[in-house]
mmCIF file of C-alpha atoms in Angstrom:
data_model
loop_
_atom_site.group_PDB
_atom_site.id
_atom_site.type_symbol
_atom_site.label_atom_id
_atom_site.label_comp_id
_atom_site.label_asym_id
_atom_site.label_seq_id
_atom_site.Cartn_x
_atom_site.Cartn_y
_atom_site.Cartn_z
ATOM 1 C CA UNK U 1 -8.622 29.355 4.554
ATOM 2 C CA UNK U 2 -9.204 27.102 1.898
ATOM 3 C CA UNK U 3 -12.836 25.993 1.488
ATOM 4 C CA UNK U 4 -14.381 22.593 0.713
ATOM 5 C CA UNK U 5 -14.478 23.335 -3.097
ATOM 6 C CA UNK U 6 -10.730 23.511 -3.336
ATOM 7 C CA UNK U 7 -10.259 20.920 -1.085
ATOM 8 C CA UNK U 8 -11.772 18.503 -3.443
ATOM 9 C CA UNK U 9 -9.719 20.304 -6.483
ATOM 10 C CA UNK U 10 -6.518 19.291 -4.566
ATOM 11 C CA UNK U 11 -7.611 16.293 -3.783
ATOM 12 C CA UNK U 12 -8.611 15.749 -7.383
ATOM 13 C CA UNK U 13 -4.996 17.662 -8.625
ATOM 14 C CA UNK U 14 -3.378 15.142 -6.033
ATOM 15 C CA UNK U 15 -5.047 12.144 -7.249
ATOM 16 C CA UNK U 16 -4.823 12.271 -10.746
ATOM 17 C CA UNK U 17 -1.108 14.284 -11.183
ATOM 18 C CA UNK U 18 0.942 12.438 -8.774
ATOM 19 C CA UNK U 19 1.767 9.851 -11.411
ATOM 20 C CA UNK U 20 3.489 12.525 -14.009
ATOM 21 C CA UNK U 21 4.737 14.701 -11.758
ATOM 22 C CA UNK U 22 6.920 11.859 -10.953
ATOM 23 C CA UNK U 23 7.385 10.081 -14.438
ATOM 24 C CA UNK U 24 11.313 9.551 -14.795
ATOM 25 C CA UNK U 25 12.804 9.445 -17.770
ATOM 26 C CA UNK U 26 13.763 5.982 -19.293
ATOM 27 C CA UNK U 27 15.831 3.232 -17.918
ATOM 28 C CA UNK U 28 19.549 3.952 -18.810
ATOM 29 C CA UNK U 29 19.927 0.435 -20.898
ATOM 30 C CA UNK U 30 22.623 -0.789 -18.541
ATOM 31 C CA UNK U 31 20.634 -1.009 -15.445
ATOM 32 C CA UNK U 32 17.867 -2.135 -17.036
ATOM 33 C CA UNK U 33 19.782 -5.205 -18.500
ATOM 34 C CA UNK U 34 21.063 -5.674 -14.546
ATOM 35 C CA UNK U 35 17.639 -5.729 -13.470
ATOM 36 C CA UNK U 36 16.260 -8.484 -15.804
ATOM 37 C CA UNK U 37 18.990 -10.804 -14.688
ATOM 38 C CA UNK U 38 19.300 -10.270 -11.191
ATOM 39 C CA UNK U 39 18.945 -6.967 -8.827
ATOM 40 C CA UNK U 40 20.225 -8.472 -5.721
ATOM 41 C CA UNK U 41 24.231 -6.571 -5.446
ATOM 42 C CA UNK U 42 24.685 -3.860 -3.485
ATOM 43 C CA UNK U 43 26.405 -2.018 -7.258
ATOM 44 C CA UNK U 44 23.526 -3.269 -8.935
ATOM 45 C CA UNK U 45 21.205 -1.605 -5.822
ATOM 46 C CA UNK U 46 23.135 1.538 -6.390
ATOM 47 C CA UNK U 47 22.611 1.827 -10.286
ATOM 48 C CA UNK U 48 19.035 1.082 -10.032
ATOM 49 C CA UNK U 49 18.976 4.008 -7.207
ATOM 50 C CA UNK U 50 20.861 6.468 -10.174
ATOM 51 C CA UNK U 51 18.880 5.126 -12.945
ATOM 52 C CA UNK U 52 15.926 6.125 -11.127
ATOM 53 C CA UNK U 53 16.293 10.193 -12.585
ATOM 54 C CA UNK U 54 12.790 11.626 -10.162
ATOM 55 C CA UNK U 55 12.965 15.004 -8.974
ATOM 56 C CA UNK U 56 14.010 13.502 -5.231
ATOM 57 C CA UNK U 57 16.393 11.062 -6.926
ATOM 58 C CA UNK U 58 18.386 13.132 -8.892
ATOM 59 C CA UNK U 59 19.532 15.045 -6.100
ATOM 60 C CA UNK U 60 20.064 12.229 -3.648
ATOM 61 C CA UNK U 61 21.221 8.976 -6.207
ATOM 62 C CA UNK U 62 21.676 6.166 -3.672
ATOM 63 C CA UNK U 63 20.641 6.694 -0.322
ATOM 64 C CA UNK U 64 20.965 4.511 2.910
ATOM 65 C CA UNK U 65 21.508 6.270 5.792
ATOM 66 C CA UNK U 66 21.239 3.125 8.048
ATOM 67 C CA UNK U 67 23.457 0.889 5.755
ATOM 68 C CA UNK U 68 20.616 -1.491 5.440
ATOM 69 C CA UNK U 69 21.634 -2.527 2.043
ATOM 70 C CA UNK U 70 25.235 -3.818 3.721
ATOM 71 C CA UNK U 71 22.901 -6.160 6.520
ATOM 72 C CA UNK U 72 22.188 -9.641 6.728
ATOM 73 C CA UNK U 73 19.050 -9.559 8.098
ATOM 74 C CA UNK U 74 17.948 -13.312 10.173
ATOM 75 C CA UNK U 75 19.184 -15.969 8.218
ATOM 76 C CA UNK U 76 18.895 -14.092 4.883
ATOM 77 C CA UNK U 77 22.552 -13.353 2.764
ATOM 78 C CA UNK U 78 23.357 -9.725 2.308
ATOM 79 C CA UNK U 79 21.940 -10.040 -1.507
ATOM 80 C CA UNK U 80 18.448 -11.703 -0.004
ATOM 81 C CA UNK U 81 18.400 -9.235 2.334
ATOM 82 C CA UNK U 82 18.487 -6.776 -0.164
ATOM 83 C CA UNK U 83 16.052 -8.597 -2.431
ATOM 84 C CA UNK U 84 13.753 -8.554 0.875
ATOM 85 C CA UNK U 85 13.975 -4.517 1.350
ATOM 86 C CA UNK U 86 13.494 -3.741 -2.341
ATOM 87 C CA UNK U 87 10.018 -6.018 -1.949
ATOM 88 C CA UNK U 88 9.038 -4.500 1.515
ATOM 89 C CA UNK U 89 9.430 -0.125 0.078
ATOM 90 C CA UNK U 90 7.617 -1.510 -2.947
ATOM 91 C CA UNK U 91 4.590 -3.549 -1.233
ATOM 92 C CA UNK U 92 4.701 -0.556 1.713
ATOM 93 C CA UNK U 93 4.717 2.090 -1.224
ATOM 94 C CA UNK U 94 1.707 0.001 -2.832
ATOM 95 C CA UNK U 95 -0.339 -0.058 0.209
ATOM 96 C CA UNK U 96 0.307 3.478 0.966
ATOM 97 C CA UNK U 97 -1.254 4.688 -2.261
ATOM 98 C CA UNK U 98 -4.369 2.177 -1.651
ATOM 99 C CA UNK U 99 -4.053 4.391 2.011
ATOM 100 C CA UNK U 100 -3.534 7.598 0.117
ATOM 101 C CA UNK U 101 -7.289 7.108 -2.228
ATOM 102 C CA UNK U 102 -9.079 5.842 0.311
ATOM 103 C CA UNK U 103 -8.824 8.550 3.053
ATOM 104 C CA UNK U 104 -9.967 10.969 0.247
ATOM 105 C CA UNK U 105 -12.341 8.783 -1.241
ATOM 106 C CA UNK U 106 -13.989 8.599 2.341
ATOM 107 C CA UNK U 107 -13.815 11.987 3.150
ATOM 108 C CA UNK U 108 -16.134 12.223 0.385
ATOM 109 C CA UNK U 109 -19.780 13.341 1.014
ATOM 110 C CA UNK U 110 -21.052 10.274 -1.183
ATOM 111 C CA UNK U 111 -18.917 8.068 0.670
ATOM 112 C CA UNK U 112 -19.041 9.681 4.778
ATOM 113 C CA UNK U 113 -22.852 10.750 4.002
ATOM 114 C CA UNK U 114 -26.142 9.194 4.222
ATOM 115 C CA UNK U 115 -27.194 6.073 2.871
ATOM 116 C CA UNK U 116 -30.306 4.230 2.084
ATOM 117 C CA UNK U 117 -28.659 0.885 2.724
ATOM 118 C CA UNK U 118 -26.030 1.615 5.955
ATOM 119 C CA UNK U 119 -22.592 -0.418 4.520
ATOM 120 C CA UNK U 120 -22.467 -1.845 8.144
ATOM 121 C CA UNK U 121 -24.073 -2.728 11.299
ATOM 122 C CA UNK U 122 -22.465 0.560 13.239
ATOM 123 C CA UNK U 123 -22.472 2.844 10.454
ATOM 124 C CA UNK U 124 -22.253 6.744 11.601
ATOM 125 C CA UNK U 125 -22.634 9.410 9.179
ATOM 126 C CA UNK U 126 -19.951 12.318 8.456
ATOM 127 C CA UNK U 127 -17.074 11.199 10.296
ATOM 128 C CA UNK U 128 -13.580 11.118 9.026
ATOM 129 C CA UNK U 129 -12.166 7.546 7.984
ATOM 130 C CA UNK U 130 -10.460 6.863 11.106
ATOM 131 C CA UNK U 131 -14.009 6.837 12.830
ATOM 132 C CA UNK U 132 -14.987 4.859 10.052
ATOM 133 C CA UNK U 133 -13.109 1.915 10.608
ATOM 134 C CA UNK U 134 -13.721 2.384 14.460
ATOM 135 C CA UNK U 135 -17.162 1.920 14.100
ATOM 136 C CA UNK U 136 -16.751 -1.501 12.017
ATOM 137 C CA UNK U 137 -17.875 -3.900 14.015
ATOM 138 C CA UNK U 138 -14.909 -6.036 15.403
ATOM 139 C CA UNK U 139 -15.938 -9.682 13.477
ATOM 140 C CA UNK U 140 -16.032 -7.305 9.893
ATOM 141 C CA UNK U 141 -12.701 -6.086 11.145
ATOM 142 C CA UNK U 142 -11.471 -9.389 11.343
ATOM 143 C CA UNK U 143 -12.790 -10.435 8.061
ATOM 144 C CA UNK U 144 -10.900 -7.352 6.248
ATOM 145 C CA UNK U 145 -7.961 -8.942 8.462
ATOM 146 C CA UNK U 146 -7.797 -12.006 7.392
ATOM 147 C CA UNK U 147 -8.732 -11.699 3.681
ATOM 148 C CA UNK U 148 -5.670 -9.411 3.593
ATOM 149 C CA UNK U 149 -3.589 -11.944 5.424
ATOM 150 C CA UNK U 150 -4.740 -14.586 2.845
ATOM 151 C CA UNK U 151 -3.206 -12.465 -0.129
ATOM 152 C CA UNK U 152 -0.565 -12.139 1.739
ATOM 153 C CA UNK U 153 0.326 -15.486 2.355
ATOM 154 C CA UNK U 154 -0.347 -16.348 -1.247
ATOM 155 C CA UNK U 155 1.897 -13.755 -2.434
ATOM 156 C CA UNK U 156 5.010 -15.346 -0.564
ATOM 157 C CA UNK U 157 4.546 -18.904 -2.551
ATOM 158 C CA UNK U 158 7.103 -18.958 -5.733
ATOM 159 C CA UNK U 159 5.041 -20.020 -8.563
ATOM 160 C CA UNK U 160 6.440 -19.219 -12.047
ATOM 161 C CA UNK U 161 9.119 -16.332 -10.803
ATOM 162 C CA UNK U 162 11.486 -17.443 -8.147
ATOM 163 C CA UNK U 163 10.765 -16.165 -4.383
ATOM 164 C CA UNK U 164 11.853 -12.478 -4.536
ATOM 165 C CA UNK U 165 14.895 -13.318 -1.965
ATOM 166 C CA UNK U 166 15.946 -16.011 -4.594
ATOM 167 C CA UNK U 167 18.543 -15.386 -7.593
ATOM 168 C CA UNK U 168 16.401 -14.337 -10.766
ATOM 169 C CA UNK U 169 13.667 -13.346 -8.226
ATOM 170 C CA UNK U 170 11.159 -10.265 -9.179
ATOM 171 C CA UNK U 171 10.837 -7.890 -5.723
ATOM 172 C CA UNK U 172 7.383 -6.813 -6.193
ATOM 173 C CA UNK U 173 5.836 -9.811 -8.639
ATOM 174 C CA UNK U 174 2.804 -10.632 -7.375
ATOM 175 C CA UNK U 175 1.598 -14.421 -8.717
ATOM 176 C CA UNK U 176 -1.570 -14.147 -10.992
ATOM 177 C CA UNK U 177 -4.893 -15.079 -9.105
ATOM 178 C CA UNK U 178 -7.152 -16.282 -12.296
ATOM 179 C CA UNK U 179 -7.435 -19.841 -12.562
ATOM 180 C CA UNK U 180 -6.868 -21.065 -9.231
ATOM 181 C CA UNK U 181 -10.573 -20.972 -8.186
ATOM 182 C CA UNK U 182 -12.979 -19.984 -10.618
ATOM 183 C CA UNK U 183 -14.749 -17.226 -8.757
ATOM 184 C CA UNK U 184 -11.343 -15.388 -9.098
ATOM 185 C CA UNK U 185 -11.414 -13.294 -12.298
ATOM 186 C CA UNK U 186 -9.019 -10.499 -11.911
ATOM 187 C CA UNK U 187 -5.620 -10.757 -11.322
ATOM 188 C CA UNK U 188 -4.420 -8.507 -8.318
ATOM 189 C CA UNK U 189 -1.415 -7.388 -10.293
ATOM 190 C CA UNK U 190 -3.027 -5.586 -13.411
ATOM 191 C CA UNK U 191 -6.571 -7.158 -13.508
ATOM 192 C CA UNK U 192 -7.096 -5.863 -17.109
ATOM 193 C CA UNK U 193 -4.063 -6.963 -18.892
ATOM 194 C CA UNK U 194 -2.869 -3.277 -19.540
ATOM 195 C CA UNK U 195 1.390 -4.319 -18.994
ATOM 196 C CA UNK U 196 1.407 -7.595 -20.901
ATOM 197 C CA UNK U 197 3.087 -6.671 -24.191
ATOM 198 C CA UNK U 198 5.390 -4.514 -22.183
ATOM 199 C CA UNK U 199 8.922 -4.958 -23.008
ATOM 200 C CA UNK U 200 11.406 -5.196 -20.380
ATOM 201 C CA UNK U 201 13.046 -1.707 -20.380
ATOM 202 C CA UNK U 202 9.121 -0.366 -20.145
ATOM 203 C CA UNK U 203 8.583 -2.930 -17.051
ATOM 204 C CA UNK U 204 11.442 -1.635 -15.840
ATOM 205 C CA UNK U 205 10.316 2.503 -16.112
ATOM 206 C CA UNK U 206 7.113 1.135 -14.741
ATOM 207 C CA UNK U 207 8.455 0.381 -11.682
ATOM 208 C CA UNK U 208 10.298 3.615 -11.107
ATOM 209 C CA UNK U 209 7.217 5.763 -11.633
ATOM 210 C CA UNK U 210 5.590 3.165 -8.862
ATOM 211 C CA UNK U 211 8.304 3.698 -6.380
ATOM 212 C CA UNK U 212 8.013 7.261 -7.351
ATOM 213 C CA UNK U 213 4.674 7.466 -6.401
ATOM 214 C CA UNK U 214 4.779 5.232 -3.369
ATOM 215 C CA UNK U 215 7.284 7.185 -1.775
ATOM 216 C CA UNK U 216 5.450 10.193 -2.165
ATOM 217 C CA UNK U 217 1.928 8.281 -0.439
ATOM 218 C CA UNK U 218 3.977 7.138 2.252
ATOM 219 C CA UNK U 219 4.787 11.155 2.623
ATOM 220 C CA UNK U 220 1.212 11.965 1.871
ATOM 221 C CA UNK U 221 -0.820 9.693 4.044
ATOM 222 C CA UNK U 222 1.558 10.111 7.020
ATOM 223 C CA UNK U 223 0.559 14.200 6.533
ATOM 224 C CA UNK U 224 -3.126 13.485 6.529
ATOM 225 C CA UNK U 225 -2.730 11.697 9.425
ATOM 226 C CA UNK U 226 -0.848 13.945 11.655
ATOM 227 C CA UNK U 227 -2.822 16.714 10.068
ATOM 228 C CA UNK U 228 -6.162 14.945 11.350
ATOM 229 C CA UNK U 229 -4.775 15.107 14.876
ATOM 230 C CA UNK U 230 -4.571 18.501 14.611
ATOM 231 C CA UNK U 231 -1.159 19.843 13.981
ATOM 232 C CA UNK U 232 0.762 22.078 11.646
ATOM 233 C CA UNK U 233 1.000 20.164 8.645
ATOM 234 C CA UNK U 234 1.065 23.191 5.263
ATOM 235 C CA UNK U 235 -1.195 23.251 3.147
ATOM 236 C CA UNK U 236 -3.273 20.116 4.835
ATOM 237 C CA UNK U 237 -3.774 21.970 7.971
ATOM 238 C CA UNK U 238 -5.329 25.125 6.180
ATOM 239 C CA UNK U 239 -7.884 22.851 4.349
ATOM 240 C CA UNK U 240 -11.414 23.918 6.101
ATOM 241 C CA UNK U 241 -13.093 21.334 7.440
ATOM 242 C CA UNK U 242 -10.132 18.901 7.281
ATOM 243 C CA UNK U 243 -11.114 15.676 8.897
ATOM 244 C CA UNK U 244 -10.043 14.935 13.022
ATOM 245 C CA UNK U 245 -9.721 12.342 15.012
ATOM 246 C CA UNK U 246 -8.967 12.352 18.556
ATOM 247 C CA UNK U 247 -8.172 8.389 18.502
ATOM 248 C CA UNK U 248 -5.245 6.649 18.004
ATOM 249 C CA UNK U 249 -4.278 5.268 14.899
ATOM 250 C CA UNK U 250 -1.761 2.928 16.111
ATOM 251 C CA UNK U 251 -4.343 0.725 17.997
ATOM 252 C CA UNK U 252 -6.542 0.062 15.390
ATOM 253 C CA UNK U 253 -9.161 -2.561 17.662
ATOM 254 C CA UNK U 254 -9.179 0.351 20.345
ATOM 255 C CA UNK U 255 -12.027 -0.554 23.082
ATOM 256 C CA UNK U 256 -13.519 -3.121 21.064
ATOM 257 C CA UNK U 257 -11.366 -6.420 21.596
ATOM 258 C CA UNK U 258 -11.456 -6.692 25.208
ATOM 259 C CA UNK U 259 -15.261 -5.265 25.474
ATOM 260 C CA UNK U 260 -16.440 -7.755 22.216
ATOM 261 C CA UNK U 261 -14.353 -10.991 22.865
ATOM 262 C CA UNK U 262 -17.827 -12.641 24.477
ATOM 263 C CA UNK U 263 -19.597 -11.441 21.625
ATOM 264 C CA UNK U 264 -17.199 -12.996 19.420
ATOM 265 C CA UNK U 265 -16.970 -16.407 21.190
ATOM 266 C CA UNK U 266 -20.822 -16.832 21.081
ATOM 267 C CA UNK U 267 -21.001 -15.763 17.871
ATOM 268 C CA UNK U 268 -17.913 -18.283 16.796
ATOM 269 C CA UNK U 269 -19.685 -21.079 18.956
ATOM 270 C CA UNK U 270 -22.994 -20.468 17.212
ATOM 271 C CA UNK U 271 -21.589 -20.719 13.416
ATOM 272 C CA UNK U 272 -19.431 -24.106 14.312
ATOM 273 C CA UNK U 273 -22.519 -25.637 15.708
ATOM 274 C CA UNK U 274 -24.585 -24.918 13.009
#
């Protein structure tokens, strides 16, 4: 059994190696110079696929099992479509690793344990992060909601960088934040300026070790939470003390919608008449 300690050197291991154990090795100039112009084709799709040399990659190249990459999804062309799916693994991989930190981050004893200030109205100490959000109370789960929505919906506008469906679009540019409002400092997309003098082959290596690495959180966070429910998931399910949950993680306002709609509508009736 493996005991707390070495749960949080994993964890730690995890955290901290996952970006050069999947480091690739550098752009093969050719599909670099593809990507700058344009990485909508299906042969352009497939050299960015071989270009990308991780230790999944090199054994697969190009893989579609579904032919997705031959689809013309709604009203989308075949190369939208395929600017649309290279956006979507890269903004799912993205949100994955956020998903990835933050379950260990609150399975921390800092984070889980007791505090002199509780972080909510609700707050239950040392309980794994799926009980965590549970106990949120449903108006700060709608706040998280919509906050996420609203970078969201800013993310779809084109600003400087065509839409990432569009010829000469960017699938996973993010527009820069700072100086829209002035309470907005930080950029969402490197808030400390760290890739700005990158040149485009390094841009382009950047983004392989990111869909490196959000593959493997997608892989990662789906483990921790079938692991939490209790099954056979190796090593997670050896981990002593591994958090459970006995809810379901696919209903994420479970017994709190129907039960707190009242509460909501006085409390939305109250604020408007103020």
């Amino acid at each position: 059994i493996i005991s707390t300690m070495q749960f949080s050197a994993i964890v730690l291991a995890l955290t901290f190696g996952s970006a050069s154990a999947f480091m690739g090795t550098p752009v093969a100039p050719r599909a670099a110079k593809a990507s700058a112009l344009s990485m909508t084709t299906q042969e352009e799709l497939a050299e960015l696929a071989e270009s990308n040399r991780d230790a999944l990659g090199a054994g697969l190249g190009f893989w579609d099992p579904l032919g997705c990459s031959k689809m013309s999804f709604w009203t989308l062309s075949n190369e939208e479509t395929i600017g649309y799916l290279r956006h979507a693994e890269i903004k799912h991989g993205r949100v994955a690793m956020a998903a990835f930190l933050g379950f260990c981050v609150q399975s921390l004893d800092a984070v889980k344990g007791a505090h002199s200030t509780v972080p909510y109205r609700g707050y239950v100490e040392n309980v794994s992060p799926q009980e965590q959000w549970d106990n949120i109370p449903v108006i700060g789960k709608l706040q998280i909601l919509t906050f996420v929505g609203m970078l969201e919906s800013y993310g779809e506008i084109p600003g400087e960088v065509p839409h990432y469906t569009q010829p000469g679009g960017i699938p996973g540019y993010y527009p820069p934040l700072v100086g829209k409002r002035p309470e907005l400092l930080f950029n969402l997309y490197d808030p400390f300026d760290f890739f700005v003098d990158d040149d485009a082959e390094s841009k382009e290596r950047g983004l392989n070790v990111e869909l490196n690495n959000g593959r493997a959180a997608q892989l990662a966070i789906m483990a921790m939470l079938t692991a939490s429910k209790g099954l056979i998931v190796p090593p997670l399910d050896a981990i002593e003390g591994f958090p459970k949950y006995s809810g379901d993680v696919m209903v994420p306002f479970e017994g709190q919608l129907h039960v707190a709609m009242p509460e909501l509508a006085a409390w939305t009736e109250q604020t408007l008449a103020r």
